[in-house]
Amino acid sequence: METVYPEKIMEEIEHKRREMISSARETGFLSVQTISASQELDKLLNIIQEELHIFSK
C-alpha cells in the first residue's frame, strides 16, 4: 500500500477545491468539468478520512 502524506493530500484537496469553484463559476454547477472536479475532490477527501480513521485506532 502506498504511503500517503497528509500535508501533500491537504495541498491537493485545496488545489482541487479551488479548481472546482473556478469551474463552477465559469461553466456552471452541472458542467462535466465541475462534476469531474467535484468527484476528484471527493476521492481525495475519502483518502484523508481513511488515513485519519486508521491513525485514530
Short mmCIF file of C-alpha atoms in Angstrom, two decimals, residues 16-56:
data_model
loop_
_atom_site.label_atom_id
_atom_site.label_comp_id
_atom_site.label_asym_id
_atom_site.label_seq_id
_atom_site.Cartn_x
_atom_site.Cartn_y
_atom_site.Cartn_z
CA LYS A 16 -8.88 20.68 -6.32
CA ARG A 17 -11.36 22.72 -4.25
CA ARG A 18 -10.21 25.94 -5.92
CA GLU A 19 -10.33 24.25 -9.33
CA MET A 20 -13.90 23.09 -8.68
CA ILE A 21 -15.05 26.54 -7.54
CA SER A 22 -13.44 28.19 -10.55
CA SER A 23 -15.04 25.66 -12.88
CA ALA A 24 -18.46 26.20 -11.31
CA ARG A 25 -18.15 29.96 -11.79
CA GLU A 26 -17.00 29.64 -15.40
CA THR A 27 -19.02 26.67 -16.68
CA GLY A 28 -21.83 26.18 -14.15
CA PHE A 29 -22.51 23.76 -11.35
CA LEU A 30 -23.74 20.98 -13.61
CA SER A 31 -20.97 21.08 -16.21
CA VAL A 32 -18.97 17.92 -16.84
CA GLN A 33 -15.81 19.78 -15.84
CA THR A 34 -17.24 20.89 -12.47
CA ILE A 35 -18.72 17.49 -11.68
CA SER A 36 -15.43 15.80 -12.55
CA ALA A 37 -13.51 18.16 -10.25
CA SER A 38 -16.06 17.50 -7.51
CA GLN A 39 -15.66 13.74 -7.87
CA GLU A 40 -11.88 14.03 -7.75
CA LEU A 41 -12.18 16.18 -4.63
CA ASP A 42 -14.44 13.55 -3.07
CA LYS A 43 -11.79 10.89 -3.71
CA LEU A 44 -9.11 12.99 -2.04
CA LEU A 45 -11.37 13.68 0.94
CA ASN A 46 -12.07 9.96 1.27
CA ILE A 47 -8.33 9.22 1.27
CA ILE A 48 -7.63 11.67 4.08
CA GLN A 49 -10.65 10.45 6.03
CA GLU A 50 -9.43 6.84 5.78
CA GLU A 51 -5.95 7.88 6.88
CA LEU A 52 -7.34 9.75 9.89
CA HIS A 53 -9.53 6.78 10.80
CA ILE A 54 -6.57 4.37 10.64
CA PHE A 55 -4.42 6.79 12.63
CA SER A 56 -7.02 7.10 15.39
#
